[in-house]
Coordinates of C-alpha atoms in Angstrom, one line a residue:
M1 CA -35.8 9.2 -42.0
R2 CA -34.3 10.3 -38.7
E3 CA -30.9 8.9 -37.5
N4 CA -31.2 6.0 -35.4
W5 CA -35.1 6.0 -35.1
K6 CA -36.8 3.5 -32.9
L7 CA -40.2 2.1 -33.0
T8 CA -42.7 0.4 -31.0
V9 CA -46.1 -1.9 -31.9
V10 CA -48.8 -1.5 -29.2
G11 CA -51.6 -4.2 -29.5
L12 CA -50.0 -7.9 -30.6
G13 CA -53.0 -9.1 -32.6
G14 CA -53.9 -10.2 -35.7
I15 CA -52.7 -7.0 -37.5
G16 CA -50.3 -5.8 -35.0
G17 CA -48.6 -9.2 -34.9
L18 CA -48.1 -8.9 -38.6
L19 CA -46.8 -5.5 -38.9
S20 CA -44.4 -6.6 -35.6
A21 CA -42.9 -9.7 -37.5
P22 CA -41.5 -8.2 -41.0
L23 CA -40.6 -4.9 -39.0
V24 CA -38.3 -7.1 -36.6
R25 CA -36.6 -9.3 -39.2
Q26 CA -35.8 -6.1 -41.2
Y27 CA -34.8 -3.4 -38.2
G28 CA -34.0 -6.2 -35.2
G29 CA -33.1 -4.3 -31.7
Q30 CA -34.7 -0.6 -33.3
I31 CA -38.3 -2.4 -32.8
S32 CA -39.7 -2.8 -29.5
L33 CA -43.0 -4.6 -28.8
V34 CA -45.3 -4.1 -26.1
A35 CA -47.6 -7.5 -24.9
R36 CA -48.2 -8.8 -21.1
G37 CA -49.3 -11.6 -19.9
R38 CA -49.2 -14.9 -22.1
R39 CA -48.8 -13.3 -25.4
G40 CA -45.8 -11.2 -23.7
A41 CA -44.1 -14.7 -22.0
A42 CA -45.0 -16.5 -25.8
L43 CA -43.0 -13.6 -27.3
R44 CA -39.9 -13.8 -25.5
T45 CA -39.6 -17.7 -25.3
E46 CA -40.9 -18.4 -28.5
G47 CA -40.5 -15.8 -30.8
L48 CA -43.3 -14.4 -33.3
T49 CA -44.1 -16.9 -35.6
L50 CA -46.2 -15.4 -38.8
R51 CA -47.4 -17.8 -41.8
S52 CA -48.5 -15.4 -44.6
D53 CA -49.7 -15.2 -47.7
V54 CA -47.2 -12.0 -48.5
Y55 CA -44.4 -12.4 -46.3
G56 CA -44.0 -16.2 -46.2
D57 CA -43.6 -18.5 -43.3
F58 CA -41.2 -17.7 -40.7
T59 CA -40.6 -16.6 -36.7
V60 CA -38.3 -13.9 -35.4
H61 CA -37.1 -13.1 -31.9
P62 CA -37.4 -9.8 -30.8
P63 CA -34.9 -8.7 -28.8
V64 CA -37.5 -6.2 -27.0
V65 CA -40.6 -7.2 -25.7
A66 CA -42.0 -4.8 -22.5
E67 CA -44.9 -5.4 -20.4
T68 CA -45.7 -1.7 -20.5
P69 CA -44.9 1.1 -22.6
E70 CA -43.3 2.9 -19.7
E71 CA -40.8 0.6 -19.6
L72 CA -39.1 2.1 -23.1
P73 CA -37.6 5.4 -23.7
V74 CA -39.4 8.2 -26.1
Q75 CA -40.0 6.9 -29.4
D76 CA -39.6 7.7 -32.7
V77 CA -42.6 6.1 -34.2
I78 CA -45.4 4.4 -32.3
L79 CA -48.3 1.7 -34.4
V80 CA -51.3 1.7 -32.7
C81 CA -53.1 -1.7 -33.3
V82 CA -55.6 -1.9 -30.4
K83 CA -59.7 -2.0 -30.5
N84 CA -61.4 1.2 -30.1
G85 CA -62.8 0.2 -26.5
N86 CA -58.9 -0.1 -25.3
L87 CA -57.7 3.8 -27.0
P88 CA -58.3 5.4 -24.1
E89 CA -56.3 3.0 -21.5
V90 CA -53.8 2.5 -24.1
A91 CA -53.1 6.7 -24.9
R92 CA -52.6 6.7 -21.4
Q93 CA -49.8 4.3 -20.8
I94 CA -48.0 5.4 -24.2
A95 CA -47.9 9.2 -23.2
P96 CA -44.8 8.8 -21.2
I97 CA -43.0 7.5 -24.3
V98 CA -44.4 10.0 -26.6
G99 CA -42.2 13.0 -27.1
P100 CA -42.8 16.3 -29.5
E101 CA -41.4 14.6 -32.4
T102 CA -43.3 11.4 -32.0
I103 CA -45.5 10.5 -34.6
V104 CA -48.0 8.2 -33.4
L105 CA -49.9 5.9 -36.1
T106 CA -53.0 4.2 -35.6
V107 CA -53.9 1.1 -37.7
M108 CA -57.5 0.2 -36.7
N109 CA -60.8 0.1 -37.5
G110 CA -63.2 3.3 -37.6
V111 CA -62.9 6.8 -38.0
T112 CA -62.5 8.2 -34.2
A113 CA -59.0 7.1 -33.1
G114 CA -56.9 10.4 -34.2
R115 CA -59.2 12.1 -32.5
V116 CA -59.4 10.6 -29.5
L117 CA -55.4 9.6 -29.2
R118 CA -54.7 13.8 -30.1
A119 CA -56.9 14.7 -27.5
A120 CA -55.6 12.5 -24.7
L121 CA -51.7 13.0 -25.7
G122 CA -51.8 16.6 -26.7
K123 CA -48.6 16.2 -28.4
G124 CA -46.1 14.7 -31.0
T125 CA -48.1 14.0 -34.5
V126 CA -51.0 11.9 -34.9
L127 CA -51.4 10.0 -38.4
E128 CA -54.6 7.6 -39.0
S129 CA -54.3 4.9 -41.5
V130 CA -57.2 2.1 -42.8
I131 CA -55.3 -1.2 -43.7
Y132 CA -56.6 -3.9 -46.1
T133 CA -55.8 -7.6 -45.3
V134 CA -56.8 -10.8 -43.5
S135 CA -55.0 -11.6 -40.9
S136 CA -55.9 -13.1 -37.1
A137 CA -54.1 -14.7 -33.8
G138 CA -54.1 -18.1 -33.2
A139 CA -54.4 -19.5 -29.5
D140 CA -50.6 -20.4 -29.9
C141 CA -49.9 -16.4 -30.3
S142 CA -48.8 -16.9 -33.8
I143 CA -50.2 -14.9 -36.8
T144 CA -51.8 -16.1 -40.1
Q145 CA -51.9 -13.9 -42.7
K146 CA -54.7 -15.0 -46.0
G147 CA -54.4 -13.5 -49.5
K148 CA -52.5 -11.9 -51.7
F149 CA -51.9 -8.4 -50.5
T150 CA -51.6 -6.4 -47.4
Q151 CA -51.7 -2.4 -47.8
I152 CA -52.1 0.2 -45.9
Y153 CA -52.9 3.9 -46.7
T154 CA -51.9 6.5 -44.7
G155 CA -51.2 10.5 -44.6
T156 CA -53.7 13.4 -43.5
A157 CA -56.2 16.0 -44.7
P158 CA -54.7 18.1 -47.4
G159 CA -53.0 21.4 -46.1
D160 CA -51.3 19.9 -43.5
E161 CA -47.5 19.7 -45.1
A162 CA -46.0 18.3 -41.3
G163 CA -48.6 15.7 -41.1
H164 CA -47.4 14.7 -45.0
A165 CA -43.6 14.8 -43.7
A166 CA -44.4 12.1 -41.0
A167 CA -46.6 10.1 -42.8
L168 CA -43.5 9.7 -45.4
E169 CA -41.4 9.3 -42.8
V170 CA -43.3 6.6 -41.3
A171 CA -43.8 4.8 -44.7
E172 CA -40.1 4.8 -45.4
I173 CA -40.3 2.4 -42.3
L174 CA -42.6 0.5 -43.2
T175 CA -41.7 -0.2 -46.8
G176 CA -37.9 -0.7 -46.2
A177 CA -39.6 -3.9 -44.4
G178 CA -41.7 -5.0 -47.4
I179 CA -44.4 -4.0 -46.2
E180 CA -46.6 -1.9 -49.0
C181 CA -47.6 1.6 -47.7
H182 CA -49.3 4.3 -49.7
V183 CA -49.2 8.0 -48.7
E184 CA -52.7 9.6 -49.4
E185 CA -53.1 13.6 -50.1
D186 CA -56.5 12.9 -48.2
V187 CA -56.3 9.8 -46.3
R188 CA -60.0 10.4 -44.6
V189 CA -61.5 9.3 -47.8
S190 CA -59.7 6.2 -47.7
I191 CA -60.6 5.5 -44.0
W192 CA -64.2 6.4 -44.8
N193 CA -64.7 4.8 -48.2
K194 CA -63.6 1.6 -46.0
Y195 CA -65.4 2.1 -43.0
V196 CA -68.8 3.0 -44.9
L197 CA -68.3 -0.6 -46.4
N198 CA -68.1 -2.0 -42.6
C199 CA -70.9 -0.4 -41.9
A200 CA -73.3 -2.5 -43.3
Y201 CA -70.8 -5.4 -43.6
N202 CA -70.3 -6.1 -39.9
V203 CA -73.7 -4.7 -38.4
G204 CA -75.6 -6.8 -41.0
T205 CA -73.8 -10.1 -40.6
A206 CA -73.1 -9.3 -36.7
R207 CA -77.4 -8.5 -36.7
W208 CA -78.9 -11.3 -38.5
A209 CA -75.9 -13.9 -37.3
C210 CA -75.2 -15.1 -40.9
T211 CA -72.8 -15.1 -43.7
I212 CA -72.8 -12.5 -46.2
G213 CA -74.1 -14.9 -48.9
D214 CA -77.3 -15.1 -46.6
I215 CA -77.5 -11.2 -46.9
K216 CA -77.0 -11.5 -50.7
A217 CA -79.9 -13.7 -51.1
D218 CA -82.4 -11.6 -48.7
P219 CA -83.3 -8.5 -50.8
G220 CA -84.6 -6.5 -47.9
R221 CA -81.5 -7.1 -46.1
V222 CA -79.8 -6.2 -49.4
D223 CA -81.8 -3.2 -48.9
D224 CA -80.4 -2.5 -45.6
C225 CA -77.2 -2.7 -46.4
R226 CA -77.3 0.1 -48.7
A227 CA -79.1 1.8 -46.3
L228 CA -76.8 1.3 -44.1
M229 CA -73.8 2.5 -46.1
D230 CA -75.9 5.4 -47.6
E231 CA -76.2 6.9 -43.5
A232 CA -72.8 6.4 -42.6
R233 CA -71.6 8.2 -46.0
R234 CA -73.9 11.1 -45.2
V235 CA -72.2 11.3 -42.0
G236 CA -68.7 10.9 -43.5
V237 CA -70.3 14.4 -45.8
A238 CA -71.0 15.9 -43.3
C239 CA -67.8 15.4 -40.7
G240 CA -66.0 17.4 -44.4
V241 CA -65.3 14.2 -46.1
P242 CA -65.5 14.3 -49.3
L243 CA -66.7 11.2 -50.6
D244 CA -67.7 9.9 -54.0
G245 CA -71.4 10.5 -54.4
D246 CA -71.4 6.9 -56.6
L247 CA -69.2 5.1 -53.1
V248 CA -72.6 3.3 -51.4
E249 CA -73.3 1.5 -55.0
K250 CA -69.6 1.2 -55.4
Q251 CA -69.2 -1.0 -52.1
L252 CA -72.4 -2.8 -52.9
R253 CA -71.4 -4.1 -55.4
R254 CA -68.0 -5.4 -54.1
I255 CA -70.3 -7.2 -51.1
M256 CA -72.3 -8.6 -53.8
K257 CA -68.7 -9.8 -55.5
T258 CA -68.1 -11.1 -51.6
T259 CA -67.5 -14.7 -51.2
D260 CA -70.7 -16.3 -49.9
D261 CA -69.2 -18.2 -46.5
S262 CA -67.3 -14.9 -45.9
T263 CA -68.3 -13.2 -41.9
S264 CA -67.1 -10.5 -40.4
S265 CA -65.2 -9.8 -37.3
L266 CA -68.4 -8.1 -35.4
S267 CA -70.3 -11.3 -36.6
R268 CA -67.5 -13.7 -35.2
D269 CA -67.3 -11.1 -31.8
F270 CA -71.4 -12.0 -31.4
A271 CA -71.5 -15.7 -32.2
A272 CA -68.9 -15.3 -29.1
G273 CA -70.8 -14.0 -27.0
R274 CA -68.5 -10.6 -27.4
S275 CA -70.1 -7.0 -28.9
G276 CA -66.6 -6.6 -30.0
E277 CA -66.8 -3.3 -31.7
L278 CA -70.6 -2.6 -32.4
E279 CA -69.4 1.1 -30.9
V280 CA -67.2 1.7 -33.8
F281 CA -69.5 0.2 -36.3
C282 CA -72.9 1.7 -34.8
G283 CA -72.5 3.9 -31.8
D284 CA -69.9 6.1 -33.6
V285 CA -72.2 6.7 -36.7
I286 CA -74.9 7.6 -34.7
R287 CA -73.1 10.2 -32.3
M288 CA -71.3 11.7 -35.1
A289 CA -74.8 11.8 -36.9
E290 CA -76.5 14.0 -33.6
E291 CA -73.3 16.1 -33.5
H292 CA -74.2 16.9 -37.2
G293 CA -77.7 17.0 -37.6
V294 CA -77.7 14.3 -40.2
D295 CA -80.7 11.5 -39.7
V296 CA -79.9 7.5 -39.5
P297 CA -83.1 5.5 -38.7
V298 CA -81.5 2.2 -39.9
T299 CA -78.7 2.8 -38.3
A300 CA -80.3 3.4 -35.3
A301 CA -82.9 0.6 -35.5
Y302 CA -80.1 -1.8 -36.2
Y303 CA -78.2 -0.6 -33.1
A304 CA -81.1 -1.1 -31.1
A305 CA -81.3 -4.5 -32.4
L306 CA -77.6 -5.4 -31.7
Q307 CA -77.3 -3.8 -27.9
D308 CA -80.7 -6.4 -27.2
I309 CA -78.5 -9.3 -28.3
A310 CA -75.3 -7.9 -26.6
A311 CA -77.7 -7.6 -23.1
G312 CA -77.8 -11.2 -23.2
F313 CA -74.3 -11.7 -23.4
T314 CA -72.6 -13.5 -20.0
R315 CA -70.4 -10.4 -18.9

């Protein structure tokens, strides 16, 4: 890793906060956090508290908490851990701290964040990743992580040697803080594998306002989950991602093994009267399908139903 590197985390929710705590504990002032309003004030006065099955329970006091990215100098690494709907605005905000050698790593849901940032920034190296963990931010701005693993997979498409080298740099930093990070030869496969699962898991539980146990108990809804994943997989293949032919059945078996009381982030958002990342798990599939000429009737039907439900939310 380059000497005297500087890293910024943008987005201090469940994922950004989870990654920030061990990074600040290990590297101190080399890490800057960006948080405004109540969260920023809490970080400055109370510090960042993490309660984690993986990293333990501790509080760190970040030396640098900026209200906006523009307050910071050009960074070597930027972790972007925001909701997809906020990404265009975040891209505008971080542009001043992105230089030609800056590595921007998206740690977000979906499959479009890298494309959005590359188009908006036009500089630096944008990497994508997928994270497996269960983490949430509390009302007191603390972070709680459940389960015995937190794993990040990053990398590039095959043949991108410069991007691969950048991924190795980021992995070195994360691993140095005790964060398990793997560099893949084709990270698109790992990202789409999780995305295909979520296009059924999130969409199904949100559509029916139910737990995964309710899905498993209804053969018709199980068939819909299979169809939602199959459509998403075919879109991924049309986008040039070499996804396994048995991916859908593998992910369906994973759903069937999930504890019955499990819900999804999208179902919890809908229960709270928020549309959340509906566009990520449904709208993006439809837009990519149209671009590549793939028929996705079940996804379209679920999208229409969820849009009707969201239309009743108080704005």
